[in-house]
Amino acid sequence: MTDSDGKPRQGGAAPDGAPEYADRVYRSVPGVISGVMLLAVAAWLIGDAVASGTGKTPYVALAAVPVFALPVIAYTLRPVVTAGRDELVVRNPWRTIVAPWASVDALRAGYSVELLAGGKKYQVWAVPVSLRQRKRAARTQRASVAEHASRTGLGMGLAKRTNPVVQGSPDPTRAWSDQVTAVLTEMAERNAGRPEAAGPVVVRWCWWVIAPTLVGLVALVTVIAI
């Protein structure tokens, strides 16, 4: 078994003798919360329109359900990143990118988190970059360095700091997106040489979201035009 930090499973090992690690799963909690709230508000408004609307209002409201609900689900509830032992799976709003670790060229966090794999660049929607969080982390880091310097001296204070990426513990001196990027980069470097982690990047479009949304849009335009 493993804990949520991806530490080696007790009593478990891969066939090649290396320790097994639990899949790491990352998603934006604020995004999920906002998506649930939007869907709840939309359900109330559409339900009211269907129950008490007159004329073609109920039909317009029903036709608008997939046009509104599915994109909200795609952009808030669907995005997730799953990092396993052999591959990195990035589930974005409209498509899923499966990148074996050997195909991962780099992960970087600028104004957004990006995956460079197979010679192409992909946005990582599930790990949004917060500039406010970065500023707060920078202030925390400066305060931490100053405190260590005042207590034990600058050199000793910096030497005692642990590496949160290796230990898997949260680091208040780094933004969440930067920590996730560092963890995934470390996993790519650790697993890229394994034969099971080789292979091409596979991109799959999310047709169960795309097709109903387009059909709903056509139905909505048709109802309004009639």
PDB file of C-alpha atoms in Angstrom:
ATOM      1  CA  MET A   1       0.000   0.000   0.000  1.00  0.00           C
ATOM      2  CA  THR A   2       1.054   3.637  -0.362  1.00  0.00           C
ATOM      3  CA  ASP A   3       0.216   6.969   1.136  1.00  0.00           C
ATOM      4  CA  SER A   4      -0.934  10.088  -0.735  1.00  0.00           C
ATOM      5  CA  ASP A   5       2.650  11.362  -1.003  1.00  0.00           C
ATOM      6  CA  GLY A   6       3.644   8.542  -3.326  1.00  0.00           C
ATOM      7  CA  LYS A   7       6.024   6.823  -0.929  1.00  0.00           C
ATOM      8  CA  PRO A   8       7.055   3.206  -1.624  1.00  0.00           C
ATOM      9  CA  ARG A   9       4.401   0.611  -0.925  1.00  0.00           C
ATOM     10  CA  GLN A  10       5.063  -1.454   2.143  1.00  0.00           C
ATOM     11  CA  GLY A  11       6.043  -4.960   1.115  1.00  0.00           C
ATOM     12  CA  GLY A  12       5.505  -4.230  -2.590  1.00  0.00           C
ATOM     13  CA  ALA A  13       7.968  -4.061  -5.448  1.00  0.00           C
ATOM     14  CA  ALA A  14       7.882  -3.995  -9.207  1.00  0.00           C
ATOM     15  CA  PRO A  15       9.031  -7.027 -11.242  1.00  0.00           C
ATOM     16  CA  ASP A  16      12.365  -5.297 -11.887  1.00  0.00           C
ATOM     17  CA  GLY A  17      12.982  -4.954  -8.147  1.00  0.00           C
ATOM     18  CA  ALA A  18      12.332  -1.205  -7.976  1.00  0.00           C
ATOM     19  CA  PRO A  19       9.820   0.039  -5.391  1.00  0.00           C
ATOM     20  CA  GLU A  20       6.289   0.722  -6.619  1.00  0.00           C
ATOM     21  CA  TYR A  21       4.762   4.156  -6.213  1.00  0.00           C
ATOM     22  CA  ALA A  22       1.147   5.184  -6.004  1.00  0.00           C
ATOM     23  CA  ASP A  23      -0.183   7.263  -8.869  1.00  0.00           C
ATOM     24  CA  ARG A  24      -0.085  10.954  -8.077  1.00  0.00           C
ATOM     25  CA  VAL A  25      -3.300  12.784  -8.933  1.00  0.00           C
ATOM     26  CA  TYR A  26      -3.483  16.565  -9.236  1.00  0.00           C
ATOM     27  CA  ARG A  27      -6.510  18.750  -9.910  1.00  0.00           C
ATOM     28  CA  SER A  28      -7.616  22.280  -9.071  1.00  0.00           C
ATOM     29  CA  VAL A  29      -9.883  22.185  -6.012  1.00  0.00           C
ATOM     30  CA  PRO A  30     -11.096  25.788  -6.547  1.00  0.00           C
ATOM     31  CA  GLY A  31     -11.935  24.847 -10.138  1.00  0.00           C
ATOM     32  CA  VAL A  32     -14.007  21.878  -9.015  1.00  0.00           C
ATOM     33  CA  ILE A  33     -15.841  23.965  -6.420  1.00  0.00           C
ATOM     34  CA  SER A  34     -16.628  26.725  -8.920  1.00  0.00           C
ATOM     35  CA  GLY A  35     -17.851  24.146 -11.432  1.00  0.00           C
ATOM     36  CA  VAL A  36     -20.220  22.559  -8.939  1.00  0.00           C
ATOM     37  CA  MET A  37     -21.569  25.985  -7.975  1.00  0.00           C
ATOM     38  CA  LEU A  38     -22.125  27.002 -11.613  1.00  0.00           C
ATOM     39  CA  LEU A  39     -23.931  23.752 -12.355  1.00  0.00           C
ATOM     40  CA  ALA A  40     -26.124  24.181  -9.285  1.00  0.00           C
ATOM     41  CA  VAL A  41     -27.098  27.725 -10.271  1.00  0.00           C
ATOM     42  CA  ALA A  42     -27.739  26.661 -13.876  1.00  0.00           C
ATOM     43  CA  ALA A  43     -29.893  23.741 -12.741  1.00  0.00           C
ATOM     44  CA  TRP A  44     -32.020  26.076 -10.631  1.00  0.00           C
ATOM     45  CA  LEU A  45     -32.439  28.648 -13.425  1.00  0.00           C
ATOM     46  CA  ILE A  46     -33.168  26.080 -16.123  1.00  0.00           C
ATOM     47  CA  GLY A  47     -35.549  24.166 -13.872  1.00  0.00           C
ATOM     48  CA  ASP A  48     -37.440  27.346 -13.094  1.00  0.00           C
ATOM     49  CA  ALA A  49     -37.616  28.250 -16.800  1.00  0.00           C
ATOM     50  CA  VAL A  50     -38.967  24.808 -17.700  1.00  0.00           C
ATOM     51  CA  ALA A  51     -41.514  24.761 -14.859  1.00  0.00           C
ATOM     52  CA  SER A  52     -42.850  28.295 -15.125  1.00  0.00           C
ATOM     53  CA  GLY A  53     -41.804  29.518 -18.570  1.00  0.00           C
ATOM     54  CA  THR A  54     -44.296  30.216 -21.323  1.00  0.00           C
ATOM     55  CA  GLY A  55     -44.172  29.841 -25.074  1.00  0.00           C
ATOM     56  CA  LYS A  56     -40.931  28.371 -26.318  1.00  0.00           C
ATOM     57  CA  THR A  57     -38.996  29.375 -23.190  1.00  0.00           C
ATOM     58  CA  PRO A  58     -39.020  25.830 -21.728  1.00  0.00           C
ATOM     59  CA  TYR A  59     -37.719  24.389 -24.995  1.00  0.00           C
ATOM     60  CA  VAL A  60     -34.954  26.986 -25.222  1.00  0.00           C
ATOM     61  CA  ALA A  61     -33.957  26.228 -21.642  1.00  0.00           C
ATOM     62  CA  LEU A  62     -33.800  22.485 -22.286  1.00  0.00           C
ATOM     63  CA  ALA A  63     -31.806  22.967 -25.492  1.00  0.00           C
ATOM     64  CA  ALA A  64     -29.339  25.154 -23.571  1.00  0.00           C
ATOM     65  CA  VAL A  65     -28.542  22.401 -21.051  1.00  0.00           C
ATOM     66  CA  PRO A  66     -25.766  20.627 -23.016  1.00  0.00           C
ATOM     67  CA  VAL A  67     -24.474  23.899 -24.438  1.00  0.00           C
ATOM     68  CA  PHE A  68     -23.849  25.257 -20.939  1.00  0.00           C
ATOM     69  CA  ALA A  69     -23.403  22.210 -18.717  1.00  0.00           C
ATOM     70  CA  LEU A  70     -20.935  20.207 -20.801  1.00  0.00           C
ATOM     71  CA  PRO A  71     -18.390  23.046 -21.289  1.00  0.00           C
ATOM     72  CA  VAL A  72     -18.605  23.833 -17.569  1.00  0.00           C
ATOM     73  CA  ILE A  73     -17.897  20.181 -16.771  1.00  0.00           C
ATOM     74  CA  ALA A  74     -15.085  20.128 -19.329  1.00  0.00           C
ATOM     75  CA  TYR A  75     -13.307  23.197 -17.959  1.00  0.00           C
ATOM     76  CA  THR A  76     -13.837  22.708 -14.220  1.00  0.00           C
ATOM     77  CA  LEU A  77     -14.498  19.061 -13.309  1.00  0.00           C
ATOM     78  CA  ARG A  78     -12.753  17.138 -16.076  1.00  0.00           C
ATOM     79  CA  PRO A  79      -9.135  18.466 -15.944  1.00  0.00           C
ATOM     80  CA  VAL A  80      -6.840  16.210 -13.938  1.00  0.00           C
ATOM     81  CA  VAL A  81      -3.224  15.055 -14.072  1.00  0.00           C
ATOM     82  CA  THR A  82      -2.326  11.466 -13.213  1.00  0.00           C
ATOM     83  CA  ALA A  83       1.350  10.583 -12.880  1.00  0.00           C
ATOM     84  CA  GLY A  84       1.982   6.843 -12.802  1.00  0.00           C
ATOM     85  CA  ARG A  85       5.093   4.735 -12.908  1.00  0.00           C
ATOM     86  CA  ASP A  86       5.116   4.425 -16.708  1.00  0.00           C
ATOM     87  CA  GLU A  87       3.350   7.506 -18.041  1.00  0.00           C
ATOM     88  CA  LEU A  88       1.899  10.934 -17.427  1.00  0.00           C
ATOM     89  CA  VAL A  89      -1.780  11.401 -18.275  1.00  0.00           C
ATOM     90  CA  VAL A  90      -2.968  14.984 -18.737  1.00  0.00           C
ATOM     91  CA  ARG A  91      -6.752  15.292 -19.047  1.00  0.00           C
ATOM     92  CA  ASN A  92      -7.631  18.695 -20.457  1.00  0.00           C
ATOM     93  CA  PRO A  93     -11.115  20.065 -21.244  1.00  0.00           C
ATOM     94  CA  TRP A  94     -11.351  18.734 -24.792  1.00  0.00           C
ATOM     95  CA  ARG A  95      -8.650  16.081 -25.058  1.00  0.00           C
ATOM     96  CA  THR A  96      -6.458  13.691 -23.090  1.00  0.00           C
ATOM     97  CA  ILE A  97      -2.690  13.489 -23.545  1.00  0.00           C
ATOM     98  CA  VAL A  98      -0.956  10.244 -22.590  1.00  0.00           C
ATOM     99  CA  ALA A  99       2.813  10.766 -22.483  1.00  0.00           C
ATOM    100  CA  PRO A 100       5.142   7.910 -21.512  1.00  0.00           C
ATOM    101  CA  TRP A 101       7.910   9.300 -19.320  1.00  0.00           C
ATOM    102  CA  ALA A 102      10.557   8.677 -21.981  1.00  0.00           C
ATOM    103  CA  SER A 103       8.681  11.023 -24.345  1.00  0.00           C
ATOM    104  CA  VAL A 104       8.506  13.884 -21.827  1.00  0.00           C
ATOM    105  CA  ASP A 105      11.027  16.559 -22.805  1.00  0.00           C
ATOM    106  CA  ALA A 106      10.207  19.037 -20.034  1.00  0.00           C
ATOM    107  CA  LEU A 107       7.575  20.503 -17.760  1.00  0.00           C
ATOM    108  CA  ARG A 108       7.621  24.200 -17.026  1.00  0.00           C
ATOM    109  CA  ALA A 109       5.534  26.637 -15.058  1.00  0.00           C
ATOM    110  CA  GLY A 110       5.421  30.165 -16.412  1.00  0.00           C
ATOM    111  CA  TYR A 111       2.091  31.937 -16.654  1.00  0.00           C
ATOM    112  CA  SER A 112       0.656  28.440 -17.159  1.00  0.00           C
ATOM    113  CA  VAL A 113       1.978  24.925 -16.688  1.00  0.00           C
ATOM    114  CA  GLU A 114       3.125  23.382 -19.970  1.00  0.00           C
ATOM    115  CA  LEU A 115       4.068  19.858 -20.948  1.00  0.00           C
ATOM    116  CA  LEU A 116       6.649  19.455 -23.700  1.00  0.00           C
ATOM    117  CA  ALA A 117       6.475  15.927 -25.055  1.00  0.00           C
ATOM    118  CA  GLY A 118       7.001  14.293 -28.429  1.00  0.00           C
ATOM    119  CA  GLY A 119       8.142  17.580 -29.930  1.00  0.00           C
ATOM    120  CA  LYS A 120       4.859  19.347 -29.093  1.00  0.00           C
ATOM    121  CA  LYS A 121       3.609  21.615 -26.325  1.00  0.00           C
ATOM    122  CA  TYR A 122       0.458  20.999 -24.306  1.00  0.00           C
ATOM    123  CA  GLN A 123      -1.227  23.142 -21.666  1.00  0.00           C
ATOM    124  CA  VAL A 124      -1.875  21.477 -18.309  1.00  0.00           C
ATOM    125  CA  TRP A 125      -5.299  22.789 -17.300  1.00  0.00           C
ATOM    126  CA  ALA A 126      -5.511  20.856 -14.038  1.00  0.00           C
ATOM    127  CA  VAL A 127      -2.583  22.791 -12.507  1.00  0.00           C
ATOM    128  CA  PRO A 128      -3.361  26.508 -12.845  1.00  0.00           C
ATOM    129  CA  VAL A 129      -0.688  29.078 -12.041  1.00  0.00           C
ATOM    130  CA  SER A 130      -1.581  31.658  -9.402  1.00  0.00           C
ATOM    131  CA  LEU A 131       0.603  34.782  -9.427  1.00  0.00           C
ATOM    132  CA  ARG A 132      -0.892  35.810  -6.085  1.00  0.00           C
ATOM    133  CA  GLN A 133       0.126  32.476  -4.593  1.00  0.00           C
ATOM    134  CA  ARG A 134       3.640  32.927  -5.954  1.00  0.00           C
ATOM    135  CA  LYS A 135       3.944  36.351  -4.351  1.00  0.00           C
ATOM    136  CA  ARG A 136       2.702  34.971  -1.035  1.00  0.00           C
ATOM    137  CA  ALA A 137       5.178  32.081  -1.264  1.00  0.00           C
ATOM    138  CA  ALA A 138       8.005  34.512  -2.020  1.00  0.00           C
ATOM    139  CA  ARG A 139       7.151  36.561   1.077  1.00  0.00           C
ATOM    140  CA  THR A 140       7.064  33.382   3.167  1.00  0.00           C
ATOM    141  CA  GLN A 141      10.443  32.341   1.789  1.00  0.00           C
ATOM    142  CA  ARG A 142      12.019  35.706   2.605  1.00  0.00           C
ATOM    143  CA  ALA A 143      10.609  35.587   6.123  1.00  0.00           C
ATOM    144  CA  SER A 144      11.853  32.005   6.589  1.00  0.00           C
ATOM    145  CA  VAL A 145      15.364  32.862   5.411  1.00  0.00           C
ATOM    146  CA  ALA A 146      15.467  35.924   7.664  1.00  0.00           C
ATOM    147  CA  GLU A 147      14.316  33.873  10.661  1.00  0.00           C
ATOM    148  CA  HIS A 148      16.909  31.160  10.074  1.00  0.00           C
ATOM    149  CA  ALA A 149      19.616  33.763   9.556  1.00  0.00           C
ATOM    150  CA  SER A 150      18.783  35.515  12.809  1.00  0.00           C
ATOM    151  CA  ARG A 151      18.733  32.273  14.819  1.00  0.00           C
ATOM    152  CA  THR A 152      21.512  30.122  13.440  1.00  0.00           C
ATOM    153  CA  GLY A 153      23.367  32.150  10.850  1.00  0.00           C
ATOM    154  CA  LEU A 154      22.637  32.361   7.133  1.00  0.00           C
ATOM    155  CA  GLY A 155      24.684  29.358   6.024  1.00  0.00           C
ATOM    156  CA  MET A 156      23.381  26.959   8.670  1.00  0.00           C
ATOM    157  CA  GLY A 157      19.799  28.094   8.195  1.00  0.00           C
ATOM    158  CA  LEU A 158      19.822  27.386   4.474  1.00  0.00           C
ATOM    159  CA  ALA A 159      21.562  24.049   4.974  1.00  0.00           C
ATOM    160  CA  LYS A 160      18.829  22.822   7.304  1.00  0.00           C
ATOM    161  CA  ARG A 161      16.035  23.333   4.800  1.00  0.00           C
ATOM    162  CA  THR A 162      14.707  20.093   3.317  1.00  0.00           C
ATOM    163  CA  ASN A 163      13.748  19.451  -0.269  1.00  0.00           C
ATOM    164  CA  PRO A 164       9.934  19.270  -0.401  1.00  0.00           C
ATOM    165  CA  VAL A 165       9.981  17.701  -3.863  1.00  0.00           C
ATOM    166  CA  VAL A 166      11.953  14.705  -2.642  1.00  0.00           C
ATOM    167  CA  GLN A 167      10.166  14.411   0.673  1.00  0.00           C
ATOM    168  CA  GLY A 168       6.712  14.925  -0.861  1.00  0.00           C
ATOM    169  CA  SER A 169       5.646  17.423   1.796  1.00  0.00           C
ATOM    170  CA  PRO A 170       3.988  20.787   1.098  1.00  0.00           C
ATOM    171  CA  ASP A 171       6.347  23.748   0.923  1.00  0.00           C
ATOM    172  CA  PRO A 172       4.859  27.138   1.899  1.00  0.00           C
ATOM    173  CA  THR A 173       7.775  28.901   0.211  1.00  0.00           C
ATOM    174  CA  ARG A 174       6.727  27.699  -3.261  1.00  0.00           C
ATOM    175  CA  ALA A 175       3.471  28.052  -5.159  1.00  0.00           C
ATOM    176  CA  TRP A 176       1.448  24.867  -5.618  1.00  0.00           C
ATOM    177  CA  SER A 177       1.868  24.870  -9.407  1.00  0.00           C
ATOM    178  CA  ASP A 178       5.660  25.153  -9.050  1.00  0.00           C
ATOM    179  CA  GLN A 179       5.741  22.283  -6.554  1.00  0.00           C
ATOM    180  CA  VAL A 180       3.674  20.056  -8.845  1.00  0.00           C
ATOM    181  CA  THR A 181       5.894  20.897 -11.816  1.00  0.00           C
ATOM    182  CA  ALA A 182       8.993  20.014  -9.796  1.00  0.00           C
ATOM    183  CA  VAL A 183       7.497  16.702  -8.655  1.00  0.00           C
ATOM    184  CA  LEU A 184       6.498  15.707 -12.192  1.00  0.00           C
ATOM    185  CA  THR A 185       9.908  16.705 -13.544  1.00  0.00           C
ATOM    186  CA  GLU A 186      11.597  14.545 -10.915  1.00  0.00           C
ATOM    187  CA  MET A 187       9.342  11.610 -11.811  1.00  0.00           C
ATOM    188  CA  ALA A 188      10.138  12.040 -15.506  1.00  0.00           C
ATOM    189  CA  GLU A 189      13.868  11.997 -14.817  1.00  0.00           C
ATOM    190  CA  ARG A 190      13.558   8.967 -12.536  1.00  0.00           C
ATOM    191  CA  ASN A 191      11.394   6.853 -14.855  1.00  0.00           C
ATOM    192  CA  ALA A 192      12.465   7.908 -18.363  1.00  0.00           C
ATOM    193  CA  GLY A 193      15.060   5.148 -18.655  1.00  0.00           C
ATOM    194  CA  ARG A 194      12.683   2.305 -17.895  1.00  0.00           C
ATOM    195  CA  PRO A 195      11.630   0.147 -20.896  1.00  0.00           C
ATOM    196  CA  GLU A 196       7.982   0.259 -19.759  1.00  0.00           C
ATOM    197  CA  ALA A 197       8.067   4.065 -19.905  1.00  0.00           C
ATOM    198  CA  ALA A 198       8.892   4.231 -23.615  1.00  0.00           C
ATOM    199  CA  GLY A 199       6.480   4.936 -26.439  1.00  0.00           C
ATOM    200  CA  PRO A 200       4.864   7.744 -28.428  1.00  0.00           C
ATOM    201  CA  VAL A 201       2.583  10.454 -27.121  1.00  0.00           C
ATOM    202  CA  VAL A 202      -1.089   9.605 -27.651  1.00  0.00           C
ATOM    203  CA  VAL A 203      -3.734  12.329 -27.897  1.00  0.00           C
ATOM    204  CA  ARG A 204      -7.418  11.426 -27.608  1.00  0.00           C
ATOM    205  CA  TRP A 205     -10.223  13.914 -28.193  1.00  0.00           C
ATOM    206  CA  CYS A 206     -13.090  13.930 -25.717  1.00  0.00           C
ATOM    207  CA  TRP A 207     -15.956  13.309 -28.130  1.00  0.00           C
ATOM    208  CA  TRP A 208     -18.481  12.582 -25.382  1.00  0.00           C
ATOM    209  CA  VAL A 209     -18.200  16.293 -24.512  1.00  0.00           C
ATOM    210  CA  ILE A 210     -17.622  17.752 -27.977  1.00  0.00           C
ATOM    211  CA  ALA A 211     -20.390  15.944 -29.894  1.00  0.00           C
ATOM    212  CA  PRO A 212     -23.292  16.581 -27.457  1.00  0.00           C
ATOM    213  CA  THR A 213     -22.228  20.218 -27.116  1.00  0.00           C
ATOM    214  CA  LEU A 214     -22.356  20.726 -30.897  1.00  0.00           C
ATOM    215  CA  VAL A 215     -25.687  18.895 -31.149  1.00  0.00           C
ATOM    216  CA  GLY A 216     -27.085  21.006 -28.330  1.00  0.00           C
ATOM    217  CA  LEU A 217     -25.867  24.180 -30.015  1.00  0.00           C
ATOM    218  CA  VAL A 218     -27.622  23.224 -33.250  1.00  0.00           C
ATOM    219  CA  ALA A 219     -30.795  22.393 -31.321  1.00  0.00           C
ATOM    220  CA  LEU A 220     -30.637  25.692 -29.419  1.00  0.00           C
ATOM    221  CA  VAL A 221     -30.241  27.727 -32.606  1.00  0.00           C
ATOM    222  CA  THR A 222     -33.064  25.783 -34.254  1.00  0.00           C
ATOM    223  CA  VAL A 223     -35.478  26.319 -31.341  1.00  0.00           C
ATOM    224  CA  ILE A 224     -34.712  30.025 -31.196  1.00  0.00           C
ATOM    225  CA  ALA A 225     -35.108  30.431 -34.956  1.00  0.00           C
ATOM    226  CA  ILE A 226     -38.473  28.655 -35.149  1.00  0.00           C
TER     227      ILE A 226
END
